[in-house]
Amino acid sequence: GAGVSQSPRYKVAKRGQDVALRCDPISGHVSLFWYQQALGQGPEFLTYFQNEAQLDKSGLPSDRFFAERPEGSVSTLKIQRTQQEDSAVYLCASSSRLAGGRGTDTQYFGPGTRLTVL
Amino acid sequence: AQKITQTQPGMFVQEKEAVTLDCTYDTSDPSYGLFWYKQPSSGEMIFLIYQGSYDQQNATEGRYSLNFQKARKSANLVISASQLGDSAMYFCAMSELDRGSTLGRLYFGRGTQLTVWP
């Protein structure tokens, strides 16, 4: 596709439910990032994939959060046993270059998934 | 310590006037990239402009320019000839390029809400 797509755009979950958020990066982009944006805040880094390898998951707030990118394209962020503090917008971004290569590369963001946990 | 500081929660500008949005950053990495993103109320994060730490000249993209003052660690965004459609939240972000464990991730400020009035 032309840009990064995410689904669903909105998700309402009852506390304790598991949710899965999907990200389709720009075709051919090797780097994929997940960010969490709480209301009124800037996005916070969650995790980074280089192709199918998850190279950095230091931003995941708890072991209830899990991300995968098994074939190096589509990624899924899963949250188990959701809590109210998980309510946020989850943004996915992709870029065409390997992170850390000489010269950085722009990250292009999807529209986000707004998760509300009741 | 905050890596990105945006001290203006809100800014107002009249249509067709220029406006400067402030951003200061903190890093000891000699190689880094600075970004500005626009986030309208619809939620998507739109890339505006990029400045590399080794770039000699200030970046420009159409009506956007980045006033990069390396010694002061500031990267202010200047929007010339403001338009009503420029009303949005604006985020400054930084990527450190030499730190192995944080390669690629973007650090965001808290944003500045810009309102353009007729």
Tab-separated table of C-alpha atoms in Angstrom:
chain	number	residue	atom	x	y	z
A	1	GLY	CA	0.000	0.000	0.000
A	2	ALA	CA	0.920	3.645	-0.183
A	3	GLY	CA	1.295	4.149	3.541
A	4	VAL	CA	1.338	2.399	6.875
A	5	SER	CA	-2.024	0.946	7.795
A	6	GLN	CA	-3.266	-0.179	11.177
A	7	SER	CA	-6.306	-2.088	12.296
A	8	PRO	CA	-8.586	-1.797	14.025
A	9	ARG	CA	-8.706	1.975	14.243
A	10	TYR	CA	-10.657	1.786	17.478
A	11	LYS	CA	-10.853	-0.975	20.037
A	12	VAL	CA	-12.844	-1.117	23.232
A	13	ALA	CA	-11.936	-3.907	25.615
A	14	LYS	CA	-13.158	-4.936	29.009
A	15	ARG	CA	-10.489	-5.117	31.667
A	16	GLY	CA	-8.872	-8.509	31.554
A	17	GLN	CA	-9.489	-9.146	27.867
A	18	ASP	CA	-6.702	-9.861	25.404
A	19	VAL	CA	-6.348	-7.618	22.344
A	20	ALA	CA	-4.349	-7.817	19.131
A	21	LEU	CA	-3.395	-4.759	17.104
A	22	ARG	CA	-2.197	-5.108	13.540
A	23	CYS	CA	0.274	-3.033	11.543
A	24	ASP	CA	0.927	-3.217	7.802
A	25	PRO	CA	4.114	-1.259	7.064
A	26	ILE	CA	5.032	0.363	3.793
A	27	SER	CA	6.028	-2.370	1.362
A	28	GLY	CA	9.744	-3.101	1.479
A	29	HIS	CA	10.413	-1.248	4.714
A	30	VAL	CA	12.795	-3.270	6.855
A	31	SER	CA	12.416	-1.355	10.110
A	32	LEU	CA	9.191	-1.327	12.109
A	33	PHE	CA	8.492	0.456	15.374
A	34	TRP	CA	5.624	0.469	17.868
A	35	TYR	CA	4.878	3.481	20.052
A	36	GLN	CA	2.314	4.151	22.758
A	37	GLN	CA	0.745	7.603	23.020
A	38	ALA	CA	-1.178	8.425	26.179
A	39	LEU	CA	-3.689	11.254	26.099
A	40	GLY	CA	-1.947	14.628	25.989
A	41	GLN	CA	1.525	13.125	25.698
A	42	GLY	CA	4.071	12.476	23.008
A	43	PRO	CA	4.530	8.934	21.732
A	44	GLU	CA	6.713	6.594	23.786
A	45	PHE	CA	8.792	3.830	22.200
A	46	LEU	CA	7.682	0.262	22.782
A	47	THR	CA	9.638	-2.046	20.484
A	48	TYR	CA	11.637	-2.264	17.252
A	49	PHE	CA	11.891	-4.905	14.513
A	50	GLN	CA	14.500	-5.240	11.826
A	51	ASN	CA	12.822	-7.530	9.313
A	52	GLU	CA	11.535	-10.400	11.464
A	53	ALA	CA	14.010	-9.904	14.300
A	54	GLN	CA	12.868	-8.034	17.385
A	55	LEU	CA	16.037	-6.133	18.252
A	56	ASP	CA	14.739	-3.907	21.011
A	57	LYS	CA	11.791	-4.515	23.286
A	58	SER	CA	12.988	-2.425	26.176
A	59	GLY	CA	10.011	-0.068	25.974
A	60	LEU	CA	7.340	-2.715	26.543
A	61	PRO	CA	5.782	-1.751	29.893
A	62	SER	CA	5.129	-5.251	31.181
A	63	ASP	CA	5.231	-8.897	30.234
A	64	ARG	CA	1.578	-8.569	29.233
A	65	PHE	CA	2.781	-6.864	26.073
A	66	PHE	CA	4.071	-8.986	23.243
A	67	ALA	CA	4.916	-8.115	19.637
A	68	GLU	CA	5.812	-10.211	16.625
A	69	ARG	CA	6.650	-9.828	12.956
A	70	PRO	CA	7.065	-13.417	11.810
A	71	GLU	CA	7.606	-12.857	8.087
A	72	GLY	CA	9.249	-9.478	8.251
A	73	SER	CA	6.256	-7.518	7.018
A	74	VAL	CA	2.991	-7.386	9.019
A	75	SER	CA	3.383	-6.950	12.757
A	76	THR	CA	1.018	-7.646	15.618
A	77	LEU	CA	1.100	-6.086	19.056
A	78	LYS	CA	-0.720	-8.207	21.603
A	79	ILE	CA	-1.766	-7.089	25.039
A	80	GLN	CA	-2.896	-9.744	27.469
A	81	ARG	CA	-5.209	-9.166	30.420
A	82	THR	CA	-5.703	-5.514	29.537
A	83	GLN	CA	-5.739	-2.931	32.307
A	84	GLN	CA	-7.184	0.566	32.334
A	85	GLU	CA	-3.705	2.075	32.202
A	86	ASP	CA	-3.239	0.406	28.807
A	87	SER	CA	-5.763	2.848	27.322
A	88	ALA	CA	-3.840	4.844	24.735
A	89	VAL	CA	-3.245	5.248	21.027
A	90	TYR	CA	-0.845	2.647	19.658
A	91	LEU	CA	1.168	3.905	16.713
A	92	CYS	CA	3.135	1.850	14.262
A	93	ALA	CA	5.896	3.328	12.111
A	94	SER	CA	8.150	1.947	9.414
A	95	SER	CA	11.299	3.105	7.679
A	96	SER	CA	13.266	1.839	4.735
A	97	ARG	CA	16.673	1.760	6.333
A	98	LEU	CA	18.259	-0.212	9.094
A	99	ALA	CA	18.301	1.708	12.339
A	100	GLY	CA	21.723	3.044	13.082
A	101	GLY	CA	22.910	3.113	9.515
A	102	ARG	CA	24.914	6.160	8.601
A	103	GLY	CA	22.367	8.840	8.152
A	104	THR	CA	19.034	8.271	9.713
A	105	ASP	CA	15.827	7.609	7.866
A	106	THR	CA	12.382	8.991	8.323
A	107	GLN	CA	9.812	6.928	10.152
A	108	TYR	CA	6.390	7.013	8.557
A	109	PHE	CA	3.485	6.483	10.886
A	110	GLY	CA	0.165	4.764	10.560
A	111	PRO	CA	-3.113	6.303	11.764
A	112	GLY	CA	-2.910	4.488	15.076
A	113	THR	CA	-5.254	2.259	17.031
A	114	ARG	CA	-7.111	3.920	19.873
A	115	LEU	CA	-7.521	1.381	22.665
A	116	THR	CA	-9.973	2.039	25.442
A	117	VAL	CA	-10.062	-0.372	28.356
A	118	LEU	CA	-13.193	-0.196	30.476
B	1	ALA	CA	16.272	13.910	32.072
B	2	GLN	CA	13.998	14.735	29.197
B	3	LYS	CA	15.665	14.208	25.843
B	4	ILE	CA	13.232	16.540	24.057
B	5	THR	CA	11.688	19.621	25.640
B	6	GLN	CA	8.877	21.623	24.110
B	7	THR	CA	8.051	24.469	26.459
B	8	GLN	CA	5.036	25.874	24.621
B	9	PRO	CA	1.880	23.882	25.352
B	10	GLY	CA	-0.084	26.134	22.995
B	11	MET	CA	0.602	28.766	20.379
B	12	PHE	CA	-1.713	31.045	18.461
B	13	VAL	CA	-0.957	32.713	15.142
B	14	GLN	CA	-2.968	34.670	12.654
B	15	GLU	CA	-3.368	33.322	9.162
B	16	LYS	CA	-0.531	34.308	6.794
B	17	GLU	CA	1.808	35.147	9.651
B	18	ALA	CA	4.940	33.187	10.550
B	19	VAL	CA	5.260	31.217	13.778
B	20	THR	CA	8.153	29.553	15.595
B	21	LEU	CA	7.698	26.424	17.675
B	22	ASP	CA	10.472	25.804	20.167
B	23	CYS	CA	12.359	22.575	20.752
B	24	THR	CA	15.465	21.832	22.787
B	25	TYR	CA	17.149	18.461	23.012
B	26	ASP	CA	19.605	16.660	25.215
B	27	THR	CA	22.077	14.061	24.004
B	28	SER	CA	25.744	13.218	24.355
B	29	ASP	CA	25.682	11.250	21.118
B	30	PRO	CA	27.631	13.165	18.417
B	31	SER	CA	25.431	11.706	15.689
B	32	TYR	CA	21.692	12.262	15.856
B	33	GLY	CA	18.689	13.266	13.808
B	34	LEU	CA	15.972	15.758	14.612
B	35	PHE	CA	12.436	15.540	13.280
B	36	TRP	CA	9.222	17.488	13.371
B	37	TYR	CA	5.871	15.790	13.020
B	38	LYS	CA	2.362	17.220	12.753
B	39	GLN	CA	-0.561	15.448	14.364
B	40	PRO	CA	-4.010	16.747	13.381
B	41	SER	CA	-7.068	15.901	15.440
B	42	SER	CA	-7.585	12.836	13.255
B	43	GLY	CA	-4.528	11.324	14.945
B	44	GLU	CA	-2.091	10.429	12.201
B	45	MET	CA	1.512	11.532	12.649
B	46	ILE	CA	2.690	13.410	9.552
B	47	PHE	CA	6.408	13.874	8.901
B	48	LEU	CA	7.356	17.485	8.169
B	49	ILE	CA	11.109	17.991	8.222
B	50	TYR	CA	14.423	16.400	9.206
B	51	GLN	CA	17.797	17.788	10.302
B	52	GLY	CA	20.918	15.687	10.763
B	53	SER	CA	23.453	16.664	13.399
B	54	TYR	CA	26.201	16.926	10.790
B	55	ASP	CA	24.168	18.898	8.285
B	56	GLN	CA	25.788	22.262	7.667
B	57	GLN	CA	22.673	24.040	6.516
B	58	ASN	CA	19.277	24.400	8.115
B	59	ALA	CA	16.671	22.114	6.605
B	60	THR	CA	13.801	23.574	4.616
B	61	GLU	CA	10.678	21.938	3.167
B	62	GLY	CA	8.266	24.314	1.516
B	63	ARG	CA	6.803	26.553	4.217
B	64	TYR	CA	8.670	24.683	6.949
B	65	SER	CA	12.202	25.434	8.027
B	66	LEU	CA	14.222	24.175	10.933
B	67	ASN	CA	16.327	26.676	12.851
B	68	PHE	CA	19.131	24.396	14.021
B	69	GLN	CA	21.452	25.849	16.667
B	70	LYS	CA	23.769	23.013	17.624
B	71	ALA	CA	25.643	24.797	20.411
B	72	ARG	CA	22.366	25.675	22.090
B	73	LYS	CA	20.895	22.240	21.339
B	74	SER	CA	17.806	23.776	19.832
B	75	ALA	CA	15.837	22.810	16.759
B	76	ASN	CA	12.974	25.236	16.371
B	77	LEU	CA	10.376	24.812	13.641
B	78	VAL	CA	9.428	27.890	11.659
B	79	ILE	CA	6.189	27.838	9.701
B	80	SER	CA	5.880	30.704	7.261
B	81	ALA	CA	2.599	32.045	5.897
B	82	SER	CA	0.413	30.055	8.294
B	83	GLN	CA	-2.751	28.491	6.963
B	84	LEU	CA	-5.911	27.429	8.774
B	85	GLY	CA	-5.037	23.838	7.973
B	86	ASP	CA	-1.824	24.154	9.979
B	87	SER	CA	-3.857	23.985	13.192
B	88	ALA	CA	-2.647	20.779	14.864
B	89	MET	CA	-0.341	19.363	17.498
B	90	TYR	CA	3.334	19.561	16.559
B	91	PHE	CA	5.935	17.184	17.943
B	92	CYS	CA	9.690	17.501	17.956
B	93	ALA	CA	11.574	14.196	18.026
B	94	MET	CA	15.144	12.940	18.086
B	95	SER	CA	16.892	9.753	17.063
B	96	GLU	CA	20.349	8.887	18.402
B	97	LEU	CA	22.461	7.129	15.831
B	98	ASP	CA	25.465	5.792	17.705
B	99	ARG	CA	24.002	4.211	20.816
B	100	GLY	CA	23.666	0.497	20.275
B	101	SER	CA	20.723	-0.174	22.515
B	102	THR	CA	18.590	2.695	21.395
B	103	LEU	CA	19.273	2.770	17.692
B	104	GLY	CA	16.431	4.064	15.666
B	105	ARG	CA	13.875	4.809	18.338
B	106	LEU	CA	12.441	8.300	18.366
B	107	TYR	CA	12.253	10.361	21.534
B	108	PHE	CA	9.332	12.792	21.426
B	109	GLY	CA	8.519	15.969	23.265
B	110	ARG	CA	5.094	16.644	24.754
B	111	GLY	CA	4.032	18.678	21.762
B	112	THR	CA	2.782	22.178	21.029
B	113	GLN	CA	-0.833	22.767	20.032
B	114	LEU	CA	-0.861	25.354	17.254
B	115	THR	CA	-4.050	27.253	16.496
B	116	VAL	CA	-4.245	29.404	13.380
B	117	TRP	CA	-7.005	31.990	13.401
B	118	PRO	CA	-8.409	33.918	10.445
